[in-house]
Amino acid sequence: MPELLIGQTLTYAADPFDEGPGAARHDSRGGVLIDAGRIVATGPADRLRAAHPDARVQDYGQALISAGFVDAHVHYPQTGIIASWGKRLIDWLNTYTFPEESRFGDPAHAQAMAALCLDLMLAQGTTTLCSFCTIHTESVDALFAAARSRGMRVLAGKTCMDRNAPDGLRDSAQAAYDQSKALLERWHGVDRLGYVITPRFAPTSTPDQLAALGALWSEYPEVPMQTHLSEQREEIAWVAALFPGSRDYLDVYERFGLLGARGLYGHAIHLTDRERSRLREVGAALIHCPTSNAFIGSGLFDMAGLKSEGQRIGLATDIGGGSSFSMLRTMAAAYDIAQLRGHALHPAQLWWLATQGSARALGLDDRIGTLQPGMEADLVVIDLASTPLIAQRAARANDLWEALFPTIMMGDDRAVIATWVNGRKV
Ligand code: GUN
Ligand code: ZN
């Protein structure tokens, strides 16, 4: 039976970084008609109601109906070590991350953490995520099985490492190639799942392993590839020492066939001009992880500069380097970081980054990220007065953006009234 969701609707007809807030489409009494997992019509609620008297109506009143949030860079196996104190990137990996990731060869642990991570994401209104797993094939099977049983569109891949990681967390160039290929063949395109070729980052792969994964990507160019790029200064110096022949960090990836339009480069903070222009030329996607960048002390991503030069950018929590599962908290952190660089991101831009922007970065914007007929019905319903403090501020608002901004800056899962996945309320 078709369902008609009624409330304030917000979606985008264009990128608000290009067109300004006018790129948004807001209806203060709008409707989204969904059937068989798809959005089939949008428009004024009264008109849709009259045209579809058979539809079951869910009236959310003044709440905001949006495309579900898209979290473009997550490490689901780090759910258990979120908020671990006191380290910068390399020490944080060695002290907290690698010991926890070592446990994911146990299918029971992997299954439990995959279920926990996805349920926490859904509670925050996040309907799609793109996750790193661990080197264990079991960790990939566990996440895809959990996503499949929830009907979620999820991207993920086996995190490959063959050096500078502890015993039990290293594979080899050949094993990384063989296992990634087998997992890709098993999972890519099954239901709503997509495989992502995943070298962790340059320091934890030998040249042979990077080359093997570059070769795999050339066999499956339609599949995304995710990694990390220029997150911290110490990391960049380490890459320069490990790859003395390379011009810069990005050049390491390029030399091994790991630079392309379907490439997803997490963090991308301390970029040289050459790296920026090369990323722009190939049309790669940069993934901004603002709570993580503050929490691990990485630096201030140049959102305004990178967007104005035409880079493709997505937004992400980077669990568990990031300190929140909430894309609202993540938008707030992106706002703070842009302010520290002297630029105020508009709420229309922040919301776009968390929905269509991330969907575009992941190459999924023909399926998710907007409320257009034909798109998959992944939605979030947001209460714009979820706490007394937010409510009193929103009550003074003169327009949608002023009403939405307090929820962006101060909201969390208490603002999430409902999450719809594939046309079903979860
Ligand atoms: N660089 C390489 N691995 C990681 C990781 O797990 N988290 C973050 N934030 N950066 C990384
Ligand atoms: Zn990461």
CSV table of C-alpha atoms and ligand atoms in Angstrom, one decimal:
chain,number,residue,atom,x,y,z
A,1,MET,CA,0.0,0.0,0.0
A,2,PRO,CA,1.4,3.5,-0.8
A,3,GLU,CA,2.3,5.7,2.1
A,4,LEU,CA,2.0,9.4,2.2
A,5,LEU,CA,4.4,11.2,4.6
A,6,ILE,CA,3.3,14.8,5.4
A,7,GLY,CA,5.3,17.5,7.0
A,8,GLN,CA,7.7,20.3,6.0
A,9,THR,CA,9.8,18.9,3.2
A,10,LEU,CA,13.3,19.9,2.3
A,11,THR,CA,15.4,18.8,-0.7
A,12,TYR,CA,17.6,20.3,-3.3
A,13,ALA,CA,17.4,21.0,-7.0
A,14,ALA,CA,21.1,22.1,-7.2
A,15,ASP,CA,24.3,22.5,-5.1
A,16,PRO,CA,23.8,25.4,-2.7
A,17,PHE,CA,27.5,26.1,-2.8
A,18,ASP,CA,27.0,27.1,-6.5
A,19,GLU,CA,23.5,28.5,-6.4
A,20,GLY,CA,23.0,29.7,-2.8
A,21,PRO,CA,20.1,28.7,-0.5
A,22,GLY,CA,17.8,29.1,-3.5
A,23,ALA,CA,19.0,25.6,-4.6
A,24,ALA,CA,16.8,24.2,-1.8
A,25,ARG,CA,13.2,23.2,-2.3
A,26,HIS,CA,11.1,23.7,0.8
A,27,ASP,CA,7.4,23.1,1.3
A,28,SER,CA,6.0,24.0,4.7
A,29,ARG,CA,3.1,21.6,4.1
A,30,GLY,CA,4.6,19.1,1.7
A,31,GLY,CA,4.1,15.4,1.1
A,32,VAL,CA,6.3,12.5,0.0
A,33,LEU,CA,4.4,9.5,-1.5
A,34,ILE,CA,6.3,6.3,-1.4
A,35,ASP,CA,5.5,2.9,-2.8
A,36,ALA,CA,7.5,-0.3,-3.1
A,37,GLY,CA,10.6,1.3,-1.6
A,38,ARG,CA,10.6,4.3,-4.0
A,39,ILE,CA,9.5,7.9,-3.8
A,40,VAL,CA,6.8,8.1,-6.4
A,41,ALA,CA,5.6,11.7,-6.0
A,42,THR,CA,6.3,14.9,-4.0
A,43,GLY,CA,4.4,18.1,-3.8
A,44,PRO,CA,1.9,20.0,-1.7
A,45,ALA,CA,0.4,17.6,0.9
A,46,ASP,CA,-3.3,18.5,0.1
A,47,ARG,CA,-2.8,17.8,-3.6
A,48,LEU,CA,-1.1,14.5,-3.0
A,49,ARG,CA,-3.8,13.5,-0.5
A,50,ALA,CA,-6.5,14.2,-3.0
A,51,ALA,CA,-4.8,12.5,-5.8
A,52,HIS,CA,-4.0,9.3,-3.8
A,53,PRO,CA,-6.9,8.7,-1.4
A,54,ASP,CA,-5.8,5.0,-1.1
A,55,ALA,CA,-2.4,6.0,0.5
A,56,ARG,CA,-1.9,5.4,4.2
A,57,VAL,CA,-1.1,8.9,5.7
A,58,GLN,CA,1.6,9.6,8.2
A,59,ASP,CA,1.2,13.2,9.3
A,60,TYR,CA,4.4,14.5,11.0
A,61,GLY,CA,2.9,18.0,11.5
A,62,GLN,CA,5.6,20.7,11.7
A,63,ALA,CA,8.5,18.2,11.6
A,64,LEU,CA,11.0,18.3,8.7
A,65,ILE,CA,11.1,15.4,6.2
A,66,SER,CA,14.4,15.1,4.4
A,67,ALA,CA,16.4,12.5,2.5
A,68,GLY,CA,18.2,10.3,5.1
A,69,PHE,CA,21.7,11.3,6.1
A,70,VAL,CA,24.6,9.8,4.2
A,71,ASP,CA,27.8,9.2,6.2
A,72,ALA,CA,30.6,9.0,3.7
A,73,HIS,CA,33.4,7.6,5.9
A,74,VAL,CA,33.0,5.3,8.9
A,75,HIS,CA,35.1,2.6,10.5
A,76,TYR,CA,32.3,0.4,12.0
A,77,PRO,CA,34.9,-1.8,13.8
A,78,GLN,CA,35.9,1.3,15.8
A,79,THR,CA,32.4,1.7,17.4
A,80,GLY,CA,33.7,0.1,20.6
A,81,ILE,CA,36.6,2.5,21.0
A,82,ILE,CA,34.9,5.8,20.2
A,83,ALA,CA,36.0,8.6,22.7
A,84,SER,CA,39.4,7.1,23.6
A,85,TRP,CA,41.5,9.7,25.3
A,86,GLY,CA,44.6,11.6,24.6
A,87,LYS,CA,46.4,10.5,21.4
A,88,ARG,CA,47.1,11.8,18.0
A,89,LEU,CA,46.6,9.7,14.9
A,90,ILE,CA,49.5,7.3,14.8
A,91,ASP,CA,49.5,6.6,18.6
A,92,TRP,CA,45.7,6.5,18.6
A,93,LEU,CA,45.8,3.8,15.9
A,94,ASN,CA,48.5,1.7,17.8
A,95,THR,CA,47.0,2.2,21.2
A,96,TYR,CA,43.3,1.9,20.7
A,97,THR,CA,42.3,1.0,17.1
A,98,PHE,CA,44.5,-1.9,16.1
A,99,PRO,CA,43.9,-3.9,19.3
A,100,GLU,CA,40.1,-3.6,18.8
A,101,GLU,CA,40.4,-4.3,15.0
A,102,SER,CA,42.3,-7.5,15.9
A,103,ARG,CA,39.1,-8.9,17.4
A,104,PHE,CA,37.1,-8.9,14.1
A,105,GLY,CA,38.4,-12.3,12.9
A,106,ASP,CA,35.8,-13.6,15.4
A,107,PRO,CA,32.5,-13.7,13.4
A,108,ALA,CA,30.4,-13.4,16.6
A,109,HIS,CA,32.2,-10.2,17.6
A,110,ALA,CA,32.0,-8.8,14.1
A,111,GLN,CA,28.3,-9.6,13.8
A,112,ALA,CA,27.5,-8.0,17.2
A,113,MET,CA,29.5,-4.8,16.4
A,114,ALA,CA,28.0,-4.5,12.9
A,115,ALA,CA,24.5,-4.8,14.3
A,116,LEU,CA,25.2,-2.2,17.0
A,117,CYS,CA,26.8,0.3,14.6
A,118,LEU,CA,24.0,0.1,12.1
A,119,ASP,CA,21.3,0.4,14.7
A,120,LEU,CA,23.1,3.4,16.2
A,121,MET,CA,23.3,5.0,12.7
A,122,LEU,CA,19.6,4.4,12.1
A,123,ALA,CA,18.7,6.0,15.4
A,124,GLN,CA,20.6,9.1,14.2
A,125,GLY,CA,18.7,9.2,10.9
A,126,THR,CA,21.7,8.0,8.9
A,127,THR,CA,20.4,5.6,6.2
A,128,THR,CA,23.6,5.1,4.2
A,129,LEU,CA,27.2,4.7,5.3
A,130,CYS,CA,30.5,3.9,3.6
A,131,SER,CA,32.6,1.9,6.0
A,132,PHE,CA,36.1,0.5,6.4
A,133,CYS,CA,36.0,-3.0,7.8
A,134,THR,CA,39.2,-4.8,9.1
A,135,ILE,CA,41.6,-7.0,7.3
A,136,HIS,CA,39.4,-10.0,8.2
A,137,THR,CA,37.0,-11.1,5.5
A,138,GLU,CA,34.6,-12.1,8.4
A,139,SER,CA,34.3,-8.4,9.2
A,140,VAL,CA,33.1,-7.6,5.7
A,141,ASP,CA,30.6,-10.4,5.6
A,142,ALA,CA,29.2,-9.3,9.0
A,143,LEU,CA,28.6,-5.7,8.0
A,144,PHE,CA,27.0,-6.6,4.6
A,145,ALA,CA,24.8,-9.3,6.2
A,146,ALA,CA,23.6,-6.8,8.9
A,147,ALA,CA,23.0,-4.1,6.3
A,148,ARG,CA,21.1,-6.5,4.1
A,149,SER,CA,18.8,-7.7,6.9
A,150,ARG,CA,18.0,-4.0,7.5
A,151,GLY,CA,17.4,-3.2,3.9
A,152,MET,CA,20.1,-0.5,4.0
A,153,ARG,CA,22.2,0.9,1.1
A,154,VAL,CA,25.7,0.4,2.5
A,155,LEU,CA,29.2,0.5,0.9
A,156,ALA,CA,32.1,-1.2,2.6
A,157,GLY,CA,35.4,-3.0,2.0
A,158,LYS,CA,38.1,-5.1,3.6
A,159,THR,CA,40.8,-2.8,5.0
A,160,CYS,CA,44.1,-3.9,3.6
A,161,MET,CA,47.4,-3.6,5.5
A,162,ASP,CA,50.6,-5.5,5.0
A,163,ARG,CA,53.1,-3.4,7.0
A,164,ASN,CA,53.3,-1.1,10.0
A,165,ALA,CA,50.5,-2.9,11.8
A,166,PRO,CA,50.7,-5.6,14.5
A,167,ASP,CA,50.7,-9.4,14.0
A,168,GLY,CA,47.3,-10.6,13.1
A,169,LEU,CA,46.4,-7.4,11.3
A,170,ARG,CA,48.6,-7.8,8.3
A,171,ASP,CA,47.7,-9.6,5.1
A,172,SER,CA,50.0,-9.6,2.0
A,173,ALA,CA,49.8,-8.0,-1.5
A,174,GLN,CA,48.4,-11.3,-2.9
A,175,ALA,CA,46.0,-12.0,-0.1
A,176,ALA,CA,44.7,-8.4,-0.2
A,177,TYR,CA,44.0,-8.7,-3.9
A,178,ASP,CA,42.5,-12.2,-3.7
A,179,GLN,CA,40.3,-11.6,-0.7
A,180,SER,CA,39.1,-8.1,-1.9
A,181,LYS,CA,38.3,-9.6,-5.3
A,182,ALA,CA,36.4,-12.5,-3.7
A,183,LEU,CA,34.4,-10.2,-1.4
A,184,LEU,CA,33.7,-7.8,-4.3
A,185,GLU,CA,32.3,-10.7,-6.4
A,186,ARG,CA,30.3,-12.0,-3.5
A,187,TRP,CA,28.7,-8.7,-2.4
A,188,HIS,CA,28.9,-5.9,-5.0
A,189,GLY,CA,25.4,-5.2,-6.3
A,190,VAL,CA,23.7,-7.7,-4.0
A,191,ASP,CA,20.5,-6.0,-2.9
A,192,ARG,CA,21.6,-2.5,-1.9
A,193,LEU,CA,25.2,-3.3,-1.1
A,194,GLY,CA,28.3,-2.0,-2.8
A,195,TYR,CA,31.9,-3.1,-2.5
A,196,VAL,CA,34.7,-0.5,-2.0
A,197,ILE,CA,38.4,-1.3,-2.6
A,198,THR,CA,40.0,-0.3,0.6
A,199,PRO,CA,43.8,0.2,1.2
A,200,ARG,CA,43.8,1.7,4.7
A,201,PHE,CA,46.5,4.4,3.9
A,202,ALA,CA,49.9,4.6,2.3
A,203,PRO,CA,51.9,3.9,5.5
A,204,THR,CA,50.3,0.5,6.1
A,205,SER,CA,50.7,-0.9,2.6
A,206,THR,CA,53.9,-1.9,0.8
A,207,PRO,CA,54.3,-0.7,-2.8
A,208,ASP,CA,53.4,-4.2,-3.9
A,209,GLN,CA,50.1,-4.1,-2.0
A,210,LEU,CA,49.2,-0.7,-3.4
A,211,ALA,CA,50.0,-1.9,-6.9
A,212,ALA,CA,47.9,-5.1,-6.4
A,213,LEU,CA,44.9,-3.0,-5.3
A,214,GLY,CA,45.5,-0.5,-8.1
A,215,ALA,CA,45.4,-3.5,-10.5
A,216,LEU,CA,42.2,-4.7,-8.9
A,217,TRP,CA,40.6,-1.3,-9.3
A,218,SER,CA,41.5,-1.2,-13.0
A,219,GLU,CA,39.6,-4.5,-13.4
A,220,TYR,CA,36.5,-3.1,-11.7
A,221,PRO,CA,36.6,0.7,-12.5
A,222,GLU,CA,32.9,1.0,-11.6
A,223,VAL,CA,33.7,0.2,-7.9
A,224,PRO,CA,34.7,2.9,-5.5
A,225,MET,CA,38.1,3.0,-3.8
A,226,GLN,CA,38.5,4.5,-0.3
A,227,THR,CA,41.6,5.5,1.7
A,228,HIS,CA,43.0,8.3,3.8
A,229,LEU,CA,44.9,11.3,2.6
A,230,SER,CA,46.9,14.1,4.4
A,231,GLU,CA,45.2,13.9,7.8
A,232,GLN,CA,48.1,14.9,10.1
A,233,ARG,CA,51.5,16.5,9.5
A,234,GLU,CA,53.4,13.6,11.2
A,235,GLU,CA,51.6,11.2,8.9
A,236,ILE,CA,52.6,13.2,5.8
A,237,ALA,CA,56.2,13.2,6.9
A,238,TRP,CA,56.0,9.4,7.4
A,239,VAL,CA,54.7,8.9,3.9
A,240,ALA,CA,57.5,11.1,2.5
A,241,ALA,CA,60.0,8.9,4.3
A,242,LEU,CA,58.4,5.6,3.2
A,243,PHE,CA,58.0,6.7,-0.5
A,244,PRO,CA,61.0,8.9,-1.2
A,245,GLY,CA,60.4,8.8,-4.9
A,246,SER,CA,56.9,10.4,-4.7
A,247,ARG,CA,56.2,14.1,-5.3
A,248,ASP,CA,53.7,14.2,-2.4
A,249,TYR,CA,51.1,12.0,-0.6
A,250,LEU,CA,48.6,11.9,-3.4
A,251,ASP,CA,51.4,11.0,-5.9
A,252,VAL,CA,51.9,7.7,-3.9
A,253,TYR,CA,48.3,6.7,-4.7
A,254,GLU,CA,48.5,7.9,-8.3
A,255,ARG,CA,51.7,5.9,-9.0
A,256,PHE,CA,50.0,2.7,-7.9
A,257,GLY,CA,46.8,3.3,-9.9
A,258,LEU,CA,44.8,4.5,-6.8
A,259,LEU,CA,43.7,7.9,-8.1
A,260,GLY,CA,40.5,8.3,-9.9
A,261,ALA,CA,37.0,9.8,-10.2
A,262,ARG,CA,35.6,7.0,-8.0
A,263,GLY,CA,38.3,7.5,-5.4
A,264,LEU,CA,37.2,8.6,-1.9
A,265,TYR,CA,39.9,10.4,0.1
A,266,GLY,CA,39.2,10.8,3.8
A,267,HIS,CA,40.3,14.0,5.6
A,268,ALA,CA,42.4,15.7,2.9
A,269,ILE,CA,43.4,18.6,5.2
A,270,HIS,CA,47.0,19.5,4.5
A,271,LEU,CA,47.0,19.5,0.7
A,272,THR,CA,49.6,21.1,-1.6
A,273,ASP,CA,48.4,23.2,-4.5
A,274,ARG,CA,49.5,20.4,-6.8
A,275,GLU,CA,47.5,17.8,-5.0
A,276,ARG,CA,44.4,20.1,-5.1
A,277,SER,CA,44.6,20.6,-8.8
A,278,ARG,CA,45.2,16.9,-9.5
A,279,LEU,CA,42.2,15.9,-7.3
A,280,ARG,CA,40.1,18.5,-9.2
A,281,GLU,CA,41.3,17.3,-12.6
A,282,VAL,CA,40.4,13.6,-12.0
A,283,GLY,CA,37.1,14.5,-10.2
A,284,ALA,CA,38.0,12.6,-7.0
A,285,ALA,CA,35.9,13.0,-3.9
A,286,LEU,CA,37.2,14.4,-0.6
A,287,ILE,CA,35.5,13.3,2.6
A,288,HIS,CA,35.4,15.9,5.4
A,289,CYS,CA,35.4,14.4,8.9
A,290,PRO,CA,35.1,17.4,11.2
A,291,THR,CA,34.5,15.9,14.6
A,292,SER,CA,37.4,13.5,14.0
A,293,ASN,CA,39.6,16.3,12.8
A,294,ALA,CA,39.0,18.3,16.1
A,295,PHE,CA,39.1,15.2,18.3
A,296,ILE,CA,42.4,13.8,17.0
A,297,GLY,CA,43.8,17.3,16.5
A,298,SER,CA,44.3,16.9,12.8
A,299,GLY,CA,43.6,20.4,11.4
A,300,LEU,CA,41.1,22.7,9.7
A,301,PHE,CA,39.7,21.4,6.4
A,302,ASP,CA,39.4,24.2,3.8
A,303,MET,CA,35.7,23.7,2.9
A,304,ALA,CA,35.2,27.1,1.3
A,305,GLY,CA,38.4,27.1,-0.7
A,306,LEU,CA,38.0,23.5,-1.9
A,307,LYS,CA,34.3,23.9,-2.8
A,308,SER,CA,34.9,27.1,-4.7
A,309,GLU,CA,37.6,25.5,-6.8
A,310,GLY,CA,35.0,22.8,-7.8
A,311,GLN,CA,36.1,19.8,-5.6
A,312,ARG,CA,33.5,17.1,-4.9
A,313,ILE,CA,33.1,16.9,-1.1
A,314,GLY,CA,31.2,14.5,1.2
A,315,LEU,CA,30.6,14.7,5.0
A,316,ALA,CA,31.3,12.0,7.5
A,317,THR,CA,31.5,11.0,11.1
A,318,ASP,CA,34.8,8.9,10.8
A,319,ILE,CA,33.7,6.7,13.7
A,320,GLY,CA,35.6,6.0,15.9
A,321,GLY,CA,38.1,8.8,15.3
A,322,GLY,CA,35.0,11.0,15.2
A,323,SER,CA,33.3,11.7,18.4
A,324,SER,CA,29.6,11.4,17.4
A,325,PHE,CA,27.4,9.1,15.3
A,326,SER,CA,25.1,12.1,14.7
A,327,MET,CA,25.3,13.9,11.3
A,328,LEU,CA,23.7,16.9,13.1
A,329,ARG,CA,26.7,17.0,15.5
A,330,THR,CA,28.9,16.5,12.4
A,331,MET,CA,27.3,19.5,10.6
A,332,ALA,CA,27.9,21.6,13.7
A,333,ALA,CA,31.5,20.6,13.7
A,334,ALA,CA,31.9,21.4,10.0
A,335,TYR,CA,30.4,24.8,10.8
A,336,ASP,CA,32.8,25.4,13.7
A,337,ILE,CA,35.8,24.4,11.6
A,338,ALA,CA,34.8,26.7,8.7
A,339,GLN,CA,34.3,29.5,11.2
A,340,LEU,CA,37.9,28.9,12.5
A,341,ARG,CA,39.0,29.5,8.9
A,342,GLY,CA,36.9,32.7,8.6
A,343,HIS,CA,33.9,31.3,6.7
A,344,ALA,CA,30.3,30.8,7.8
A,345,LEU,CA,28.7,27.8,6.1
A,346,HIS,CA,25.0,28.4,5.4
A,347,PRO,CA,22.5,25.8,6.9
A,348,ALA,CA,21.5,25.0,3.4
A,349,GLN,CA,25.1,24.0,2.6
A,350,LEU,CA,25.5,22.0,5.8
A,351,TRP,CA,22.3,20.0,5.2
A,352,TRP,CA,23.2,19.5,1.5
A,353,LEU,CA,26.6,18.1,2.5
A,354,ALA,CA,25.0,15.6,4.9
A,355,THR,CA,22.5,14.4,2.2
A,356,GLN,CA,23.0,15.0,-1.5
A,357,GLY,CA,26.7,16.1,-1.2
A,358,SER,CA,27.7,12.9,0.4
A,359,ALA,CA,25.5,10.9,-2.0
A,360,ARG,CA,27.3,12.6,-4.9
A,361,ALA,CA,30.7,11.9,-3.4
A,362,LEU,CA,29.8,8.2,-3.1
A,363,GLY,CA,28.5,8.2,-6.7
A,364,LEU,CA,25.0,7.3,-5.4
A,365,ASP,CA,23.1,10.5,-6.1
A,366,ASP,CA,21.0,8.9,-8.8
A,367,ARG,CA,19.5,6.7,-6.1
A,368,ILE,CA,19.7,8.5,-2.7
A,369,GLY,CA,20.2,11.9,-1.2
A,370,THR,CA,17.2,13.8,-2.5
A,371,LEU,CA,13.4,13.6,-2.4
A,372,GLN,CA,12.8,13.2,-6.1
A,373,PRO,CA,10.3,10.8,-7.7
A,374,GLY,CA,12.2,7.6,-8.6
A,375,MET,CA,14.7,7.9,-5.8
A,376,GLU,CA,14.9,5.2,-3.1
A,377,ALA,CA,12.8,6.0,-0.1
A,378,ASP,CA,15.4,6.6,2.6
A,379,LEU,CA,14.1,9.4,4.7
A,380,VAL,CA,14.6,11.1,8.1
A,381,VAL,CA,12.0,13.0,10.0
A,382,ILE,CA,13.4,15.7,12.2
A,383,ASP,CA,11.8,17.5,15.1
A,384,LEU,CA,12.9,21.2,15.0
A,385,ALA,CA,12.0,21.7,18.6
A,386,SER,CA,13.5,18.6,20.2
A,387,THR,CA,14.8,20.2,23.4
A,388,PRO,CA,13.5,23.3,25.3
A,389,LEU,CA,16.6,25.2,24.4
A,390,ILE,CA,16.3,24.4,20.7
A,391,ALA,CA,12.5,25.0,20.8
A,392,GLN,CA,12.8,28.5,22.3
A,393,ARG,CA,15.4,29.5,19.6
A,394,ALA,CA,13.4,28.0,16.7
A,395,ALA,CA,10.3,29.8,17.9
A,396,ARG,CA,12.0,33.1,17.1
A,397,ALA,CA,12.8,32.1,13.6
A,398,ASN,CA,11.7,34.1,10.6
A,399,ASP,CA,12.4,31.5,8.0
A,400,LEU,CA,13.3,27.8,7.5
A,401,TRP,CA,17.0,28.3,7.8
A,402,GLU,CA,16.7,30.2,11.1
A,403,ALA,CA,14.4,27.4,12.3
A,404,LEU,CA,16.8,24.7,11.2
A,405,PHE,CA,20.1,26.1,12.4
A,406,PRO,CA,19.5,25.6,16.1
A,407,THR,CA,18.9,21.9,15.4
A,408,ILE,CA,22.0,21.7,13.4
A,409,MET,CA,24.1,23.3,16.1
A,410,MET,CA,22.5,21.8,19.2
A,411,GLY,CA,20.5,18.7,18.0
A,412,ASP,CA,21.2,15.0,18.3
A,413,ASP,CA,19.2,11.8,18.2
A,414,ARG,CA,16.5,13.3,20.3
A,415,ALA,CA,15.6,15.3,17.1
A,416,VAL,CA,15.1,12.2,15.0
A,417,ILE,CA,11.4,11.3,15.1
A,418,ALA,CA,11.6,8.6,12.5
A,419,THR,CA,14.0,6.9,10.0
A,420,TRP,CA,12.6,5.3,6.9
A,421,VAL,CA,14.7,2.8,5.0
A,422,ASN,CA,13.8,1.5,1.6
A,423,GLY,CA,10.2,2.7,2.1
A,424,ARG,CA,9.8,1.2,5.5
A,425,LYS,CA,9.8,2.9,8.9
A,426,VAL,CA,12.5,1.3,11.1
B,1,GUN,N1,44.3,6.8,9.0
B,1,GUN,C1,44.5,5.5,8.8
B,1,GUN,N2,43.7,4.8,9.5
B,1,GUN,C2,42.8,5.6,10.1
B,1,GUN,C3,41.7,5.5,11.0
B,1,GUN,O1,41.3,4.4,11.3
B,1,GUN,N3,41.1,6.6,11.4
B,1,GUN,C4,41.6,7.8,11.1
B,1,GUN,N4,41.0,8.9,11.5
B,1,GUN,N5,42.6,8.0,10.3
B,1,GUN,C5,43.3,6.9,9.8
B,2,ZN,ZN,39.0,6.9,8.5
